[in-house]
PDB file of C-alpha atoms in Angstrom:
ATOM      1  CA  UNK A 202      11.754 -17.328 -21.926  1.00 76.00           C
ATOM      2  CA  UNK A 203      11.988 -20.183 -19.395  1.00 95.00           C
ATOM      3  CA  UNK A 204       8.640 -22.004 -18.697  1.00 98.00           C
ATOM      4  CA  UNK A 205       8.753 -25.092 -16.595  1.00 98.00           C
ATOM      5  CA  UNK A 206       7.011 -27.966 -18.351  1.00 98.00           C
ATOM      6  CA  UNK A 207       4.377 -28.316 -15.470  1.00 98.00           C
ATOM      7  CA  UNK A 208       3.219 -24.787 -15.691  1.00 98.00           C
ATOM      8  CA  UNK A 209      -0.034 -23.998 -17.453  1.00 98.00           C
ATOM      9  CA  UNK A 210       0.200 -20.734 -19.384  1.00 98.00           C
ATOM     10  CA  UNK A 211      -2.582 -19.702 -21.614  1.00 98.00           C
ATOM     11  CA  UNK A 212      -1.450 -18.955 -25.250  1.00 97.00           C
ATOM     12  CA  UNK A 213      -3.163 -15.539 -25.177  1.00 98.00           C
ATOM     13  CA  UNK A 214      -1.151 -14.381 -22.352  1.00 98.00           C
ATOM     14  CA  UNK A 215       1.533 -11.853 -23.255  1.00 98.00           C
ATOM     15  CA  UNK A 216       4.988 -12.479 -21.694  1.00 98.00           C
ATOM     16  CA  UNK A 217       8.229 -10.971 -22.216  1.00 97.00           C
ATOM     17  CA  UNK A 218      11.017 -13.145 -23.739  1.00 96.00           C
ATOM     18  CA  UNK A 219      12.898 -12.628 -20.375  1.00 96.00           C
ATOM     19  CA  UNK A 220      10.134 -13.919 -18.134  1.00 98.00           C
ATOM     20  CA  UNK A 221      10.663 -17.132 -15.874  1.00 98.00           C
ATOM     21  CA  UNK A 222       7.685 -19.160 -15.173  1.00 98.00           C
ATOM     22  CA  UNK A 223       8.203 -21.907 -12.201  1.00 98.00           C
ATOM     23  CA  UNK A 224       6.683 -25.350 -11.838  1.00 98.00           C
ATOM     24  CA  UNK A 225       3.028 -25.671 -11.448  1.00 98.00           C
ATOM     25  CA  UNK A 226       2.274 -21.965 -12.029  1.00 98.00           C
ATOM     26  CA  UNK A 227      -1.030 -20.943 -13.866  1.00 98.00           C
ATOM     27  CA  UNK A 228      -1.238 -17.836 -16.079  1.00 98.00           C
ATOM     28  CA  UNK A 229      -4.420 -16.736 -17.416  1.00 98.00           C
ATOM     29  CA  UNK A 230      -5.309 -15.476 -20.906  1.00 98.00           C
ATOM     30  CA  UNK A 231      -5.506 -11.763 -20.065  1.00 98.00           C
ATOM     31  CA  UNK A 232      -2.262 -11.600 -18.220  1.00 98.00           C
ATOM     32  CA  UNK A 233       0.722  -9.512 -19.367  1.00 98.00           C
ATOM     33  CA  UNK A 234       4.102  -9.985 -17.687  1.00 98.00           C
ATOM     34  CA  UNK A 235       7.156  -7.733 -18.102  1.00 98.00           C
ATOM     35  CA  UNK A 236      10.927  -8.482 -18.624  1.00 98.00           C
ATOM     36  CA  UNK A 237      12.690  -9.986 -15.798  1.00 98.00           C
ATOM     37  CA  UNK A 238       9.816 -10.958 -13.791  1.00 98.00           C
ATOM     38  CA  UNK A 239       9.809 -14.521 -12.023  1.00 98.00           C
ATOM     39  CA  UNK A 240       7.158 -16.632 -10.795  1.00 98.00           C
ATOM     40  CA  UNK A 241       8.849 -19.082  -8.383  1.00 98.00           C
ATOM     41  CA  UNK A 242       6.317 -21.894  -8.237  1.00 98.00           C
ATOM     42  CA  UNK A 243       2.539 -22.702  -7.694  1.00 98.00           C
ATOM     43  CA  UNK A 244       1.583 -18.971  -8.455  1.00 98.00           C
ATOM     44  CA  UNK A 245      -1.664 -18.119  -9.926  1.00 98.00           C
ATOM     45  CA  UNK A 246      -2.181 -15.056 -12.123  1.00 98.00           C
ATOM     46  CA  UNK A 247      -5.625 -14.519 -13.376  1.00 98.00           C
ATOM     47  CA  UNK A 248      -8.010 -11.721 -14.785  1.00 97.00           C
ATOM     48  CA  UNK A 249      -7.097  -8.508 -16.681  1.00 98.00           C
ATOM     49  CA  UNK A 250      -3.701  -8.254 -14.968  1.00 98.00           C
ATOM     50  CA  UNK A 251      -0.610  -6.315 -16.080  1.00 98.00           C
ATOM     51  CA  UNK A 252       2.669  -6.955 -14.221  1.00 98.00           C
ATOM     52  CA  UNK A 253       5.780  -4.716 -14.896  1.00 98.00           C
ATOM     53  CA  UNK A 254       9.411  -5.728 -14.908  1.00 98.00           C
ATOM     54  CA  UNK A 255      11.644  -7.503 -12.577  1.00 98.00           C
ATOM     55  CA  UNK A 256       9.084  -8.710  -9.991  1.00 98.00           C
ATOM     56  CA  UNK A 257       9.449 -11.679  -7.891  1.00 98.00           C
ATOM     57  CA  UNK A 258       6.266 -13.617  -6.894  1.00 99.00           C
ATOM     58  CA  UNK A 259       6.574 -16.634  -4.589  1.00 98.00           C
ATOM     59  CA  UNK A 260       4.958 -19.960  -4.303  1.00 98.00           C
ATOM     60  CA  UNK A 261       1.016 -19.996  -3.729  1.00 98.00           C
ATOM     61  CA  UNK A 262       0.490 -16.366  -4.231  1.00 98.00           C
ATOM     62  CA  UNK A 263      -2.787 -15.398  -5.998  1.00 98.00           C
ATOM     63  CA  UNK A 264      -2.612 -12.239  -8.049  1.00 98.00           C
ATOM     64  CA  UNK A 265      -5.297 -10.759  -9.925  1.00 98.00           C
ATOM     65  CA  UNK A 266      -8.017 -13.055  -8.975  1.00 98.00           C
ATOM     66  CA  UNK A 267     -11.754 -12.415  -8.663  1.00 97.00           C
ATOM     67  CA  UNK A 268     -12.296  -9.870  -5.785  1.00 97.00           C
ATOM     68  CA  UNK A 269     -14.214 -10.747  -2.560  1.00 97.00           C
ATOM     69  CA  UNK A 270     -17.006  -8.093  -2.966  1.00 97.00           C
ATOM     70  CA  UNK A 271     -20.356  -9.662  -3.284  1.00 95.00           C
ATOM     71  CA  UNK A 272     -21.463  -6.920  -5.699  1.00 95.00           C
ATOM     72  CA  UNK A 273     -18.834  -8.205  -8.239  1.00 96.00           C
ATOM     73  CA  UNK A 274     -20.867  -9.598 -11.357  1.00 96.00           C
ATOM     74  CA  UNK A 275     -17.936 -10.611 -13.371  1.00 95.00           C
ATOM     75  CA  UNK A 276     -17.068  -7.176 -15.084  1.00 96.00           C
ATOM     76  CA  UNK A 277     -13.744  -7.006 -16.648  1.00 94.00           C
ATOM     77  CA  UNK A 278     -11.820  -5.046 -13.952  1.00 98.00           C
ATOM     78  CA  UNK A 279      -8.223  -4.700 -13.748  1.00 98.00           C
ATOM     79  CA  UNK A 280      -4.982  -5.280 -11.622  1.00 98.00           C
ATOM     80  CA  UNK A 281      -1.788  -3.214 -12.581  1.00 98.00           C
ATOM     81  CA  UNK A 282       1.445  -3.925 -10.773  1.00 99.00           C
ATOM     82  CA  UNK A 283       4.645  -1.869 -11.503  1.00 98.00           C
ATOM     83  CA  UNK A 284       8.294  -2.887 -11.376  1.00 99.00           C
ATOM     84  CA  UNK A 285      10.632  -4.355  -8.823  1.00 98.00           C
ATOM     85  CA  UNK A 286       8.027  -5.597  -6.253  1.00 99.00           C
ATOM     86  CA  UNK A 287       8.444  -8.780  -4.223  1.00 99.00           C
ATOM     87  CA  UNK A 288       5.435 -10.838  -3.412  1.00 99.00           C
ATOM     88  CA  UNK A 289       5.920 -13.430  -1.030  1.00 98.00           C
ATOM     89  CA  UNK A 290       4.159 -16.768  -0.146  1.00 98.00           C
ATOM     90  CA  UNK A 291       0.277 -16.851  -0.005  1.00 98.00           C
ATOM     91  CA  UNK A 292      -0.014 -13.257  -0.701  1.00 98.00           C
ATOM     92  CA  UNK A 293      -3.310 -12.272  -2.324  1.00 98.00           C
ATOM     93  CA  UNK A 294      -3.902  -9.273  -4.422  1.00 98.00           C
ATOM     94  CA  UNK A 295      -7.415  -8.873  -6.092  1.00 98.00           C
ATOM     95  CA  UNK A 296      -8.516  -6.784  -8.972  1.00 98.00           C
ATOM     96  CA  UNK A 297     -11.063  -3.893  -8.728  1.00 98.00           C
ATOM     97  CA  UNK A 298     -14.709  -3.347  -8.955  1.00 98.00           C
ATOM     98  CA  UNK A 299     -16.980  -1.165 -11.165  1.00 97.00           C
ATOM     99  CA  UNK A 300     -18.252   0.478  -8.015  1.00 96.00           C
ATOM    100  CA  UNK A 301     -14.855   2.329  -7.877  1.00 97.00           C
ATOM    101  CA  UNK A 302     -12.355   2.916 -10.710  1.00 96.00           C
ATOM    102  CA  UNK A 303     -12.339  -0.732 -11.825  1.00 98.00           C
ATOM    103  CA  UNK A 304      -8.693  -1.112 -10.939  1.00 98.00           C
ATOM    104  CA  UNK A 305      -6.500  -2.270  -8.300  1.00 98.00           C
ATOM    105  CA  UNK A 306      -3.082  -0.375  -8.734  1.00 98.00           C
ATOM    106  CA  UNK A 307       0.245  -1.221  -7.125  1.00 98.00           C
ATOM    107  CA  UNK A 308       3.377   0.923  -7.809  1.00 98.00           C
ATOM    108  CA  UNK A 309       6.997  -0.172  -7.684  1.00 99.00           C
ATOM    109  CA  UNK A 310       9.704  -1.343  -5.103  1.00 98.00           C
ATOM    110  CA  UNK A 311       7.090  -2.770  -2.642  1.00 99.00           C
ATOM    111  CA  UNK A 312       7.479  -5.809  -0.347  1.00 99.00           C
ATOM    112  CA  UNK A 313       4.471  -7.987   0.310  1.00 99.00           C
ATOM    113  CA  UNK A 314       5.564 -10.416   2.911  1.00 98.00           C
ATOM    114  CA  UNK A 315       3.954 -13.777   3.338  1.00 98.00           C
ATOM    115  CA  UNK A 316       0.151 -13.942   3.719  1.00 98.00           C
ATOM    116  CA  UNK A 317      -0.496 -10.228   2.989  1.00 98.00           C
ATOM    117  CA  UNK A 318      -3.605  -9.149   1.459  1.00 98.00           C
ATOM    118  CA  UNK A 319      -4.500  -6.225  -1.000  1.00 98.00           C
ATOM    119  CA  UNK A 320      -8.213  -6.124  -1.489  1.00 98.00           C
ATOM    120  CA  UNK A 321     -10.124  -4.710  -4.494  1.00 98.00           C
ATOM    121  CA  UNK A 322      -9.780  -1.168  -5.689  1.00 98.00           C
ATOM    122  CA  UNK A 323      -6.763  -0.422  -3.488  1.00 98.00           C
ATOM    123  CA  UNK A 324      -4.003   2.031  -4.569  1.00 98.00           C
ATOM    124  CA  UNK A 325      -0.636   1.224  -3.257  1.00 98.00           C
ATOM    125  CA  UNK A 326       2.370   3.499  -3.845  1.00 98.00           C
ATOM    126  CA  UNK A 327       6.068   2.881  -4.038  1.00 98.00           C
ATOM    127  CA  UNK A 328       8.611   1.482  -1.655  1.00 98.00           C
ATOM    128  CA  UNK A 329       6.093   0.250   0.931  1.00 98.00           C
ATOM    129  CA  UNK A 330       6.515  -2.762   3.268  1.00 98.00           C
ATOM    130  CA  UNK A 331       3.603  -4.862   4.403  1.00 98.00           C
ATOM    131  CA  UNK A 332       4.825  -7.326   7.002  1.00 98.00           C
ATOM    132  CA  UNK A 333       3.223 -10.716   7.567  1.00 98.00           C
ATOM    133  CA  UNK A 334      -0.595 -10.991   7.537  1.00 98.00           C
ATOM    134  CA  UNK A 335      -1.072  -7.194   7.092  1.00 98.00           C
ATOM    135  CA  UNK A 336      -4.387  -6.725   5.172  1.00 98.00           C
ATOM    136  CA  UNK A 337      -5.895  -3.821   3.253  1.00 98.00           C
ATOM    137  CA  UNK A 338      -9.709  -3.988   2.816  1.00 98.00           C
ATOM    138  CA  UNK A 339     -11.308  -2.732  -0.386  1.00 97.00           C
ATOM    139  CA  UNK A 340     -10.832   0.918  -1.587  1.00 98.00           C
ATOM    140  CA  UNK A 341      -7.794   1.546   0.685  1.00 98.00           C
ATOM    141  CA  UNK A 342      -5.126   4.154  -0.466  1.00 98.00           C
ATOM    142  CA  UNK A 343      -1.449   3.760   0.728  1.00 98.00           C
ATOM    143  CA  UNK A 344       1.176   6.363  -0.019  1.00 98.00           C
ATOM    144  CA  UNK A 345       5.021   5.853  -0.447  1.00 97.00           C
ATOM    145  CA  UNK A 346       7.411   4.353   2.103  1.00 97.00           C
ATOM    146  CA  UNK A 347       4.640   3.265   4.506  1.00 97.00           C
ATOM    147  CA  UNK A 348       5.501   0.368   6.799  1.00 98.00           C
ATOM    148  CA  UNK A 349       2.678  -1.919   8.092  1.00 98.00           C
ATOM    149  CA  UNK A 350       3.666  -4.087  10.905  1.00 98.00           C
ATOM    150  CA  UNK A 351       2.544  -7.790  11.011  1.00 98.00           C
ATOM    151  CA  UNK A 352      -1.285  -8.490  11.441  1.00 98.00           C
ATOM    152  CA  UNK A 353      -2.024  -5.027  10.730  1.00 98.00           C
ATOM    153  CA  UNK A 354      -5.788  -4.338   9.490  1.00 98.00           C
ATOM    154  CA  UNK A 355      -6.761  -1.219   7.496  1.00 98.00           C
ATOM    155  CA  UNK A 356     -10.438  -0.583   7.168  1.00 98.00           C
ATOM    156  CA  UNK A 357     -12.054   0.034   3.706  1.00 98.00           C
ATOM    157  CA  UNK A 358     -11.734   3.438   2.279  1.00 98.00           C
ATOM    158  CA  UNK A 359      -8.948   4.611   4.741  1.00 98.00           C
ATOM    159  CA  UNK A 360      -5.812   6.453   3.554  1.00 98.00           C
ATOM    160  CA  UNK A 361      -2.372   5.541   4.976  1.00 98.00           C
ATOM    161  CA  UNK A 362      -0.258   8.619   3.782  1.00 98.00           C
ATOM    162  CA  UNK A 363       3.265   8.550   2.887  1.00 97.00           C
ATOM    163  CA  UNK A 364       6.128   7.995   5.377  1.00 96.00           C
ATOM    164  CA  UNK A 365       3.782   6.690   8.133  1.00 97.00           C
ATOM    165  CA  UNK A 366       4.107   3.654  10.233  1.00 97.00           C
ATOM    166  CA  UNK A 367       1.495   1.208  11.654  1.00 98.00           C
ATOM    167  CA  UNK A 368       2.861  -1.090  14.515  1.00 97.00           C
ATOM    168  CA  UNK A 369       2.250  -4.763  14.733  1.00 98.00           C
ATOM    169  CA  UNK A 370      -1.422  -5.612  15.118  1.00 98.00           C
ATOM    170  CA  UNK A 371      -2.758  -2.127  14.499  1.00 98.00           C
ATOM    171  CA  UNK A 372      -6.460  -1.953  13.755  1.00 98.00           C
ATOM    172  CA  UNK A 373      -6.845   1.202  11.685  1.00 98.00           C
ATOM    173  CA  UNK A 374     -10.134   2.600  11.097  1.00 98.00           C
ATOM    174  CA  UNK A 375      -9.441   6.148  10.219  1.00 98.00           C
ATOM    175  CA  UNK A 376      -6.799   7.936   8.095  1.00 98.00           C
ATOM    176  CA  UNK A 377      -3.197   7.914   9.130  1.00 98.00           C
ATOM    177  CA  UNK A 378      -1.520  11.418   8.505  1.00 98.00           C
ATOM    178  CA  UNK A 379       1.882  11.777   6.789  1.00 98.00           C
ATOM    179  CA  UNK A 380       4.761  10.851   8.879  1.00 98.00           C
ATOM    180  CA  UNK A 381       2.813   9.651  11.922  1.00 98.00           C
ATOM    181  CA  UNK A 382       3.066   6.418  13.856  1.00 98.00           C
ATOM    182  CA  UNK A 383       0.173   4.591  14.954  1.00 98.00           C
ATOM    183  CA  UNK A 384      -0.588   1.346  16.979  1.00 98.00           C
ATOM    184  CA  UNK A 385      -3.080  -0.583  18.923  1.00 98.00           C
ATOM    185  CA  UNK A 386      -6.695  -1.721  18.643  1.00 97.00           C
ATOM    186  CA  UNK A 387      -8.124   0.585  17.808  1.00 97.00           C
ATOM    187  CA  UNK A 388      -5.039   2.457  16.472  1.00 98.00           C
ATOM    188  CA  UNK A 389      -3.889   5.672  18.195  1.00 98.00           C
ATOM    189  CA  UNK A 390      -1.099   8.079  17.332  1.00 98.00           C
ATOM    190  CA  UNK A 391       2.222   7.601  19.045  1.00 96.00           C
ATOM    191  CA  UNK A 392       4.372  10.253  17.557  1.00 97.00           C
ATOM    192  CA  UNK A 393       6.136  10.713  14.099  1.00 97.00           C
ATOM    193  CA  UNK A 394       8.643   8.396  12.578  1.00 92.00           C
ATOM    194  CA  UNK A 395      11.647  10.780  13.209  1.00 93.00           C
ATOM    195  CA  UNK A 396      14.155   7.906  13.217  1.00 90.00           C
ATOM    196  CA  UNK A 397      13.121   7.066   9.886  1.00 89.00           C
ATOM    197  CA  UNK A 398      13.263  10.731   8.678  1.00 93.00           C
ATOM    198  CA  UNK A 399      16.971  10.812  10.108  1.00 93.00           C
ATOM    199  CA  UNK A 400      17.746   7.766   8.115  1.00 92.00           C
ATOM    200  CA  UNK A 401      16.491   9.518   5.004  1.00 90.00           C
ATOM    201  CA  UNK A 402      18.753  12.599   5.700  1.00 94.00           C
ATOM    202  CA  UNK A 403      15.915  14.796   6.764  1.00 95.00           C
ATOM    203  CA  UNK A 404      17.563  18.153   8.090  1.00 96.00           C
ATOM    204  CA  UNK A 405      17.324  18.664  11.929  1.00 96.00           C
ATOM    205  CA  UNK A 406      15.312  21.875  11.400  1.00 97.00           C
ATOM    206  CA  UNK A 407      12.614  20.179   9.427  1.00 97.00           C
ATOM    207  CA  UNK A 408      12.217  17.489  12.257  1.00 97.00           C
ATOM    208  CA  UNK A 409      11.958  19.958  14.750  1.00 97.00           C
ATOM    209  CA  UNK A 410       9.159  21.880  12.765  1.00 98.00           C
ATOM    210  CA  UNK A 411       7.248  18.535  12.287  1.00 98.00           C
ATOM    211  CA  UNK A 412       7.687  17.891  16.095  1.00 97.00           C
ATOM    212  CA  UNK A 413       6.006  21.348  16.733  1.00 98.00           C
ATOM    213  CA  UNK A 414       3.294  20.659  14.247  1.00 98.00           C
ATOM    214  CA  UNK A 415       2.500  17.019  15.609  1.00 98.00           C
ATOM    215  CA  UNK A 416       2.345  18.591  19.181  1.00 97.00           C
ATOM    216  CA  UNK A 417      -0.302  21.223  18.145  1.00 97.00           C
ATOM    217  CA  UNK A 418      -2.401  18.496  16.512  1.00 98.00           C
ATOM    218  CA  UNK A 419      -1.904  15.735  18.947  1.00 97.00           C
ATOM    219  CA  UNK A 420      -0.710  16.996  22.525  1.00 96.00           C
ATOM    220  CA  UNK A 421      -2.088  20.413  23.231  1.00 94.00           C
ATOM    221  CA  UNK A 422      -5.747  19.160  23.216  1.00 92.00           C
ATOM    222  CA  UNK A 423      -6.979  21.893  20.689  1.00 94.00           C
ATOM    223  CA  UNK A 424      -9.922  21.068  18.331  1.00 97.00           C
ATOM    224  CA  UNK A 425      -8.451  19.936  15.031  1.00 97.00           C
ATOM    225  CA  UNK A 426      -9.320  22.774  12.889  1.00 97.00           C
ATOM    226  CA  UNK A 427      -7.800  25.187  15.453  1.00 97.00           C
ATOM    227  CA  UNK A 428      -4.603  23.220  15.398  1.00 98.00           C
ATOM    228  CA  UNK A 429      -4.506  23.261  11.736  1.00 98.00           C
ATOM    229  CA  UNK A 430      -5.258  27.047  11.551  1.00 98.00           C
ATOM    230  CA  UNK A 431      -2.553  27.845  14.130  1.00 97.00           C
ATOM    231  CA  UNK A 432      -0.010  25.738  12.188  1.00 98.00           C
ATOM    232  CA  UNK A 433      -0.714  27.564   8.906  1.00 98.00           C
ATOM    233  CA  UNK A 434      -0.457  30.888  10.581  1.00 98.00           C
ATOM    234  CA  UNK A 435       3.207  30.151  11.600  1.00 97.00           C
ATOM    235  CA  UNK A 436       6.546  30.266   9.784  1.00 97.00           C
ATOM    236  CA  UNK A 437       6.637  26.504   9.945  1.00 98.00           C
ATOM    237  CA  UNK A 438       3.805  26.250   7.520  1.00 97.00           C
ATOM    238  CA  UNK A 439       6.373  27.252   4.857  1.00 97.00           C
ATOM    239  CA  UNK A 440       8.404  24.162   5.166  1.00 98.00           C
ATOM    240  CA  UNK A 441       7.257  21.539   2.666  1.00 98.00           C
ATOM    241  CA  UNK A 442       7.153  18.623   5.007  1.00 98.00           C
ATOM    242  CA  UNK A 443       4.919  20.590   7.344  1.00 98.00           C
ATOM    243  CA  UNK A 444       2.683  21.669   4.658  1.00 98.00           C
ATOM    244  CA  UNK A 445       2.335  18.041   3.289  1.00 98.00           C
ATOM    245  CA  UNK A 446       1.302  16.835   6.933  1.00 98.00           C
ATOM    246  CA  UNK A 447      -1.414  19.493   7.195  1.00 98.00           C
ATOM    247  CA  UNK A 448      -2.442  18.686   3.660  1.00 98.00           C
ATOM    248  CA  UNK A 449      -2.852  14.980   4.494  1.00 98.00           C
ATOM    249  CA  UNK A 450      -5.104  15.835   7.556  1.00 98.00           C
ATOM    250  CA  UNK A 451      -7.174  18.419   5.408  1.00 98.00           C
ATOM    251  CA  UNK A 452      -7.840  15.884   2.802  1.00 97.00           C
ATOM    252  CA  UNK A 453      -9.022  13.112   5.013  1.00 97.00           C
ATOM    253  CA  UNK A 454     -12.712  12.048   4.476  1.00 94.00           C
ATOM    254  CA  UNK A 455     -12.955   9.721   7.362  1.00 95.00           C
ATOM    255  CA  UNK A 456     -11.238  11.604  10.177  1.00 97.00           C
ATOM    256  CA  UNK A 457      -7.651  10.830  11.374  1.00 98.00           C
ATOM    257  CA  UNK A 458      -6.251   8.612  13.894  1.00 98.00           C
ATOM    258  CA  UNK A 459      -5.608  10.753  16.937  1.00 94.00           C
TER     259      UNK A 459
END
């Protein structure tokens, strides 16, 4: 274990022998850090925080700190972070509240660019990119392989479903369905992330089916329930990606960005 002499690490903290702690970092008593994780410098880890393996946390990041919910009264809520995440300068990730499940949870393989924010009780999946100053309010759910452009703001309790994309400066106040690209203030839909699908090797017939489903929901002007019912009555509904797109809409509690 490599701990810089200027770092302050509580003796109750649980650190793997392969952890690196850089200068002027502070690690609280209820923190657990897995093998290969490195704190560059001036990082603050606090609260009941569990960090997995091979994460990189850069200077002035604050991870596991008290949330910004005025209802919070010091309850022992948690933050859990998976493996192979990169958390850049000035990023803030807060632990949960008892008004929800008491936990903020981050998956693996995510990139949190400088000055991003993950609020209390958020659930973030795997392989997402949050560009500079993107911010998640409390109780937000983000799926897998989502891209949030710089200065994107996600309203509390919204869901941003897997493989979707929010353009720079998007103000998102409703749920973003799977695969859909949105932008603007307020955010509106602007197609699907077909280029991303091609890069991932999505077959052409699947992309064609998703294009058809998108047109039925967003272009033809039908009421949403009618559009979903018509998709489900066609053969394209048998394609898994189309079924996932429809399900992401049907499971929405706030309504979707249209």
